[in-house]
Amino acid sequence: MAPEMHQDPHRTIAIGSDHAGYELKQHLIAHLDSLGNKMIDHGTNSTESIDYPPICAAVARSVRDGEVDFGIVLGGSGQGEQIAANKVRGVRAALCNDLYLAEMARSHNNANVLSMGGRVVSFDLAEEIVAKFLSTPFEGGRHERRVAQLAEIEQQEGTR
């Protein structure tokens, strides 16, 4: 059973997956919707093989553009999906296949996109990870300086 989330009735979450993450995506959409979250599904719509980069970029752009509060990308391992989402400027996607990583991604890195592997985590664990990710606040302080440094690197690389 997932820990109780602090509910924000205005929370909007973008979600997307490739074929390997499809079943977990469908489960999480139903679960998060039942908790009062508004879900925006960027695909895929089946277990038929599909490339993940465009789907993950769409989720990440929804976050970047302020259309949603958070994003979730899912695949077999979650690794490629995290990389794809991180190609969008302003996105800090974190691969979190356990609770500790979800907590650290939010509290230390102010991550705004969660990546998980549908072949790695069970439905129950995924619910717990999402709950931890969504309910953990960014600590700020010394971490704020580091997140700003990440944004600075991003800016420098965008000019090349």
mmCIF file of C-alpha atoms in Angstrom:
data_model
loop_
_atom_site.group_PDB
_atom_site.id
_atom_site.type_symbol
_atom_site.label_atom_id
_atom_site.label_comp_id
_atom_site.label_asym_id
_atom_site.label_seq_id
_atom_site.Cartn_x
_atom_site.Cartn_y
_atom_site.Cartn_z
ATOM 1 C CA MET A 1 0.000 0.000 0.000
ATOM 2 C CA ALA A 2 1.435 3.370 -1.046
ATOM 3 C CA PRO A 3 1.972 6.037 1.605
ATOM 4 C CA GLU A 4 -0.647 8.741 1.658
ATOM 5 C CA MET A 5 0.185 11.712 -0.548
ATOM 6 C CA HIS A 6 -0.390 15.293 0.440
ATOM 7 C CA GLN A 7 -3.123 16.084 -2.025
ATOM 8 C CA ASP A 8 -3.131 19.240 -4.073
ATOM 9 C CA PRO A 9 -6.486 19.350 -5.852
ATOM 10 C CA HIS A 10 -4.844 21.296 -8.669
ATOM 11 C CA ARG A 11 -1.954 18.866 -9.312
ATOM 12 C CA THR A 12 -1.529 18.020 -12.962
ATOM 13 C CA ILE A 13 0.850 15.283 -14.047
ATOM 14 C CA ALA A 14 2.071 14.438 -17.555
ATOM 15 C CA ILE A 15 2.881 10.786 -18.138
ATOM 16 C CA GLY A 16 4.296 8.796 -21.028
ATOM 17 C CA SER A 17 5.855 5.443 -21.746
ATOM 18 C CA ASP A 18 7.153 3.176 -24.418
ATOM 19 C CA HIS A 19 5.729 -0.325 -24.928
ATOM 20 C CA ALA A 20 7.724 -1.774 -22.007
ATOM 21 C CA GLY A 21 6.279 0.758 -19.582
ATOM 22 C CA TYR A 22 2.743 0.741 -20.984
ATOM 23 C CA GLU A 23 1.121 -1.520 -18.377
ATOM 24 C CA LEU A 24 2.705 0.406 -15.494
ATOM 25 C CA LYS A 25 1.612 3.681 -17.109
ATOM 26 C CA GLN A 26 -1.984 2.513 -17.332
ATOM 27 C CA HIS A 27 -1.882 1.409 -13.693
ATOM 28 C CA LEU A 28 -0.414 4.715 -12.504
ATOM 29 C CA ILE A 29 -2.904 6.774 -14.509
ATOM 30 C CA ALA A 30 -5.809 4.974 -12.837
ATOM 31 C CA HIS A 31 -4.180 5.176 -9.404
ATOM 32 C CA LEU A 32 -3.213 8.854 -9.575
ATOM 33 C CA ASP A 33 -6.540 9.827 -11.115
ATOM 34 C CA SER A 34 -8.355 8.083 -8.250
ATOM 35 C CA LEU A 35 -6.406 10.305 -5.841
ATOM 36 C CA GLY A 36 -7.708 13.442 -7.555
ATOM 37 C CA ASN A 37 -4.792 14.244 -9.836
ATOM 38 C CA LYS A 38 -5.366 15.414 -13.408
ATOM 39 C CA MET A 39 -3.424 13.180 -15.778
ATOM 40 C CA ILE A 40 -2.183 14.109 -19.257
ATOM 41 C CA ASP A 41 -1.230 10.978 -21.198
ATOM 42 C CA HIS A 42 1.386 11.473 -23.927
ATOM 43 C CA GLY A 43 1.254 7.816 -25.037
ATOM 44 C CA THR A 44 1.948 5.125 -26.006
ATOM 45 C CA ASN A 45 -1.394 3.402 -26.277
ATOM 46 C CA SER A 46 -0.376 -0.259 -26.504
ATOM 47 C CA THR A 47 2.368 -2.798 -25.896
ATOM 48 C CA GLU A 48 3.363 -2.631 -29.574
ATOM 49 C CA SER A 49 7.030 -1.682 -29.946
ATOM 50 C CA ILE A 50 7.614 2.073 -30.175
ATOM 51 C CA ASP A 51 10.538 4.459 -29.739
ATOM 52 C CA TYR A 52 10.480 6.366 -26.451
ATOM 53 C CA PRO A 53 12.393 9.628 -27.187
ATOM 54 C CA PRO A 54 9.494 11.614 -28.722
ATOM 55 C CA ILE A 55 7.103 10.527 -25.958
ATOM 56 C CA CYS A 56 9.529 11.449 -23.180
ATOM 57 C CA ALA A 57 10.289 14.777 -24.851
ATOM 58 C CA ALA A 58 6.553 15.554 -24.974
ATOM 59 C CA VAL A 59 6.227 14.859 -21.228
ATOM 60 C CA ALA A 60 9.313 16.973 -20.504
ATOM 61 C CA ARG A 61 8.050 19.860 -22.640
ATOM 62 C CA SER A 62 4.771 19.823 -20.711
ATOM 63 C CA VAL A 63 6.795 20.303 -17.528
ATOM 64 C CA ARG A 64 9.070 22.936 -19.041
ATOM 65 C CA ASP A 65 6.138 24.907 -20.428
ATOM 66 C CA GLY A 66 4.336 24.917 -17.079
ATOM 67 C CA GLU A 67 1.359 22.919 -18.374
ATOM 68 C CA VAL A 68 1.843 20.383 -15.568
ATOM 69 C CA ASP A 69 3.333 20.242 -12.088
ATOM 70 C CA PHE A 70 5.360 17.061 -12.637
ATOM 71 C CA GLY A 71 6.129 14.497 -15.302
ATOM 72 C CA ILE A 72 6.503 10.717 -15.219
ATOM 73 C CA VAL A 73 8.269 8.717 -17.940
ATOM 74 C CA LEU A 74 8.326 4.931 -18.025
ATOM 75 C CA GLY A 75 10.120 2.274 -20.005
ATOM 76 C CA GLY A 76 11.713 -1.112 -19.471
ATOM 77 C CA SER A 77 14.484 0.161 -17.191
ATOM 78 C CA GLY A 78 13.627 3.873 -17.193
ATOM 79 C CA GLN A 79 17.206 4.761 -18.105
ATOM 80 C CA GLY A 80 16.698 5.810 -21.732
ATOM 81 C CA GLU A 81 13.489 7.607 -20.810
ATOM 82 C CA GLN A 82 15.337 9.668 -18.193
ATOM 83 C CA ILE A 83 18.035 10.573 -20.711
ATOM 84 C CA ALA A 84 15.463 11.607 -23.317
ATOM 85 C CA ALA A 85 13.537 13.785 -20.859
ATOM 86 C CA ASN A 86 16.763 15.456 -19.710
ATOM 87 C CA LYS A 87 17.449 16.651 -23.262
ATOM 88 C CA VAL A 88 14.687 19.241 -22.766
ATOM 89 C CA ARG A 89 16.110 22.429 -21.256
ATOM 90 C CA GLY A 90 14.781 23.116 -17.760
ATOM 91 C CA VAL A 91 13.949 19.501 -16.994
ATOM 92 C CA ARG A 92 15.595 17.576 -14.209
ATOM 93 C CA ALA A 93 14.542 13.967 -14.756
ATOM 94 C CA ALA A 94 15.640 11.346 -12.246
ATOM 95 C CA LEU A 95 15.645 7.572 -12.548
ATOM 96 C CA CYS A 96 14.147 6.380 -9.267
ATOM 97 C CA ASN A 97 13.521 2.676 -9.016
ATOM 98 C CA ASP A 98 13.508 2.848 -5.204
ATOM 99 C CA LEU A 99 12.199 5.118 -2.446
ATOM 100 C CA TYR A 100 15.548 6.580 -1.385
ATOM 101 C CA LEU A 101 16.335 7.803 -4.896
ATOM 102 C CA ALA A 102 12.864 9.362 -5.213
ATOM 103 C CA GLU A 103 13.344 11.258 -1.963
ATOM 104 C CA MET A 104 16.852 12.461 -2.864
ATOM 105 C CA ALA A 105 15.842 13.428 -6.400
ATOM 106 C CA ARG A 106 13.252 15.829 -5.016
ATOM 107 C CA SER A 107 14.898 17.038 -1.807
ATOM 108 C CA HIS A 108 18.399 17.592 -3.203
ATOM 109 C CA ASN A 109 17.938 18.029 -6.967
ATOM 110 C CA ASN A 110 14.430 19.491 -7.231
ATOM 111 C CA ALA A 111 13.707 16.903 -9.920
ATOM 112 C CA ASN A 112 10.549 17.629 -11.880
ATOM 113 C CA VAL A 113 10.297 14.415 -13.932
ATOM 114 C CA LEU A 114 10.290 10.924 -12.434
ATOM 115 C CA SER A 115 11.550 7.995 -14.507
ATOM 116 C CA MET A 116 10.948 4.345 -13.614
ATOM 117 C CA GLY A 117 11.337 0.950 -15.211
ATOM 118 C CA GLY A 118 8.249 -1.138 -15.778
ATOM 119 C CA ARG A 119 10.464 -4.231 -15.876
ATOM 120 C CA VAL A 120 12.154 -3.192 -12.615
ATOM 121 C CA VAL A 121 9.447 -2.074 -10.181
ATOM 122 C CA SER A 122 6.152 -3.686 -9.210
ATOM 123 C CA PHE A 123 2.896 -1.740 -9.362
ATOM 124 C CA ASP A 124 2.860 -1.431 -5.560
ATOM 125 C CA LEU A 125 6.451 -0.188 -5.372
ATOM 126 C CA ALA A 126 5.812 2.233 -8.244
ATOM 127 C CA GLU A 127 2.874 3.719 -6.309
ATOM 128 C CA GLU A 128 5.140 4.193 -3.289
ATOM 129 C CA ILE A 129 7.892 5.774 -5.381
ATOM 130 C CA VAL A 130 5.456 8.192 -7.020
ATOM 131 C CA ALA A 131 3.989 9.104 -3.632
ATOM 132 C CA LYS A 132 7.471 9.756 -2.203
ATOM 133 C CA PHE A 133 8.485 11.801 -5.256
ATOM 134 C CA LEU A 134 5.332 13.944 -5.271
ATOM 135 C CA SER A 135 5.260 14.550 -1.519
ATOM 136 C CA THR A 136 8.939 15.335 -0.905
ATOM 137 C CA PRO A 137 9.720 19.063 -0.911
ATOM 138 C CA PHE A 138 12.916 20.580 -2.282
ATOM 139 C CA GLU A 139 15.203 21.416 0.650
ATOM 140 C CA GLY A 140 16.799 24.483 -0.938
ATOM 141 C CA GLY A 141 19.857 25.796 0.924
ATOM 142 C CA ARG A 142 23.111 24.388 -0.412
ATOM 143 C CA HIS A 143 21.102 22.333 -2.902
ATOM 144 C CA GLU A 144 19.592 25.461 -4.432
ATOM 145 C CA ARG A 145 23.088 26.660 -5.348
ATOM 146 C CA ARG A 146 23.836 23.325 -7.016
ATOM 147 C CA VAL A 147 20.593 23.260 -8.980
ATOM 148 C CA ALA A 148 21.415 26.799 -10.173
ATOM 149 C CA GLN A 149 24.827 25.535 -11.296
ATOM 150 C CA LEU A 150 23.113 22.806 -13.315
ATOM 151 C CA ALA A 151 20.959 25.439 -15.014
ATOM 152 C CA GLU A 152 24.084 27.495 -15.747
ATOM 153 C CA ILE A 153 25.757 24.516 -17.429
ATOM 154 C CA GLU A 154 22.585 23.967 -19.436
ATOM 155 C CA GLN A 155 22.657 27.616 -20.579
ATOM 156 C CA GLN A 156 26.334 27.370 -21.554
ATOM 157 C CA GLU A 157 25.752 24.238 -23.596
ATOM 158 C CA GLY A 158 22.717 25.748 -25.319
ATOM 159 C CA THR A 159 24.888 28.418 -26.929
ATOM 160 C CA ARG A 160 27.145 25.985 -28.786
#
